[in-house]
Amino acid sequence: MISLLELRHIIETAFLPTQCVCTIDADNRLMVQLINPVTQVEELTVAGIDPVDLSSSRAIAKFVVEIKEEARLRRDASVRSYRRG
């Protein structure tokens, strides 16, 4: 299995240029925060991620794609609601 330090680095760099902060809690669960590089506003936080589920490059890539898609959907919804208001 990949070390938690390496996993954090892989995840954080996968989201560039968006700032990604990946932390590990006392139960060895990951929390990923995505922060807009321009506004410095937090776009998405995902907590309680079991690193055991990210034990292969394919699993890590799938996780990153899922988080990027969730962030994009939230951004799009925010833009739509702003335009209506």
mmCIF file of C-alpha atoms in Angstrom:
data_model
loop_
_atom_site.group_PDB
_atom_site.id
_atom_site.type_symbol
_atom_site.label_atom_id
_atom_site.label_comp_id
_atom_site.label_asym_id
_atom_site.label_seq_id
_atom_site.Cartn_x
_atom_site.Cartn_y
_atom_site.Cartn_z
ATOM 1 C CA MET A 1 0.000 0.000 0.000
ATOM 2 C CA ILE A 2 1.119 3.542 -0.723
ATOM 3 C CA SER A 3 2.086 5.646 2.298
ATOM 4 C CA LEU A 4 -0.343 8.306 3.508
ATOM 5 C CA LEU A 5 2.241 11.004 2.847
ATOM 6 C CA GLU A 6 2.628 9.891 -0.783
ATOM 7 C CA LEU A 7 -1.144 9.605 -1.168
ATOM 8 C CA ARG A 8 -1.624 13.153 0.109
ATOM 9 C CA HIS A 9 0.966 14.454 -2.344
ATOM 10 C CA ILE A 10 -0.606 12.620 -5.293
ATOM 11 C CA ILE A 11 -4.093 13.897 -4.454
ATOM 12 C CA GLU A 12 -2.987 17.478 -3.795
ATOM 13 C CA THR A 13 -1.062 17.736 -7.066
ATOM 14 C CA ALA A 14 -3.858 16.099 -9.067
ATOM 15 C CA PHE A 15 -6.097 19.120 -8.505
ATOM 16 C CA LEU A 16 -3.655 21.848 -9.592
ATOM 17 C CA PRO A 17 -4.181 24.751 -10.287
ATOM 18 C CA THR A 18 -7.000 24.450 -7.742
ATOM 19 C CA GLN A 19 -5.522 24.476 -4.273
ATOM 20 C CA CYS A 20 -6.107 21.138 -2.584
ATOM 21 C CA VAL A 21 -5.495 20.555 1.106
ATOM 22 C CA CYS A 22 -5.497 16.916 2.111
ATOM 23 C CA THR A 23 -5.404 16.153 5.835
ATOM 24 C CA ILE A 24 -5.444 12.948 7.850
ATOM 25 C CA ASP A 25 -7.488 12.687 11.034
ATOM 26 C CA ALA A 26 -6.825 10.606 14.157
ATOM 27 C CA ASP A 27 -8.638 7.619 12.597
ATOM 28 C CA ASN A 28 -6.392 7.765 9.502
ATOM 29 C CA ARG A 29 -9.263 9.053 7.371
ATOM 30 C CA LEU A 30 -8.581 11.643 4.700
ATOM 31 C CA MET A 31 -10.274 14.992 4.293
ATOM 32 C CA VAL A 32 -9.886 16.799 0.977
ATOM 33 C CA GLN A 33 -10.618 20.515 0.644
ATOM 34 C CA LEU A 34 -10.629 22.270 -2.720
ATOM 35 C CA ILE A 35 -9.993 26.016 -2.647
ATOM 36 C CA ASN A 36 -10.424 28.331 -5.626
ATOM 37 C CA PRO A 37 -6.967 29.720 -6.489
ATOM 38 C CA VAL A 38 -8.366 33.127 -7.505
ATOM 39 C CA THR A 39 -10.985 33.814 -4.833
ATOM 40 C CA GLN A 40 -9.484 31.658 -2.058
ATOM 41 C CA VAL A 41 -13.045 30.438 -1.387
ATOM 42 C CA GLU A 42 -13.520 26.817 -0.397
ATOM 43 C CA GLU A 43 -15.332 25.042 -3.223
ATOM 44 C CA LEU A 44 -15.737 21.556 -1.806
ATOM 45 C CA THR A 45 -14.818 19.483 1.237
ATOM 46 C CA VAL A 46 -14.985 15.704 1.327
ATOM 47 C CA ALA A 47 -14.275 13.977 4.642
ATOM 48 C CA GLY A 48 -14.099 10.439 5.982
ATOM 49 C CA ILE A 49 -12.246 8.938 3.040
ATOM 50 C CA ASP A 50 -10.726 5.558 3.829
ATOM 51 C CA PRO A 51 -7.222 5.455 2.301
ATOM 52 C CA VAL A 52 -7.517 1.668 1.976
ATOM 53 C CA ASP A 53 -10.001 2.365 -0.836
ATOM 54 C CA LEU A 54 -7.254 4.303 -2.655
ATOM 55 C CA SER A 55 -4.675 1.542 -2.834
ATOM 56 C CA SER A 56 -4.152 1.537 -6.609
ATOM 57 C CA SER A 57 -3.428 4.178 -9.210
ATOM 58 C CA ARG A 58 -6.750 3.377 -10.861
ATOM 59 C CA ALA A 59 -8.662 3.903 -7.601
ATOM 60 C CA ILE A 60 -6.868 7.206 -6.969
ATOM 61 C CA ALA A 61 -7.570 8.408 -10.525
ATOM 62 C CA LYS A 62 -11.254 7.460 -10.203
ATOM 63 C CA PHE A 63 -11.480 9.291 -6.878
ATOM 64 C CA VAL A 64 -9.889 12.440 -8.335
ATOM 65 C CA VAL A 65 -12.247 12.405 -11.337
ATOM 66 C CA GLU A 66 -15.279 11.997 -9.055
ATOM 67 C CA ILE A 67 -14.214 14.891 -6.825
ATOM 68 C CA LYS A 68 -13.443 17.130 -9.820
ATOM 69 C CA GLU A 69 -16.871 16.377 -11.277
ATOM 70 C CA GLU A 70 -18.608 17.139 -7.976
ATOM 71 C CA ALA A 71 -16.743 20.449 -7.717
ATOM 72 C CA ARG A 72 -17.674 21.315 -11.315
ATOM 73 C CA LEU A 73 -21.351 20.520 -10.711
ATOM 74 C CA ARG A 74 -21.389 22.721 -7.613
ATOM 75 C CA ARG A 75 -19.676 25.562 -9.474
ATOM 76 C CA ASP A 76 -22.154 25.295 -12.350
ATOM 77 C CA ALA A 77 -25.119 25.269 -9.957
ATOM 78 C CA SER A 78 -23.734 28.315 -8.185
ATOM 79 C CA VAL A 79 -23.340 30.206 -11.473
ATOM 80 C CA ARG A 80 -26.887 29.298 -12.541
ATOM 81 C CA SER A 81 -28.386 30.480 -9.257
ATOM 82 C CA TYR A 82 -26.345 33.705 -9.438
ATOM 83 C CA ARG A 83 -27.628 34.434 -12.949
ATOM 84 C CA ARG A 84 -31.250 33.910 -11.861
ATOM 85 C CA GLY A 85 -30.929 36.143 -8.814
#
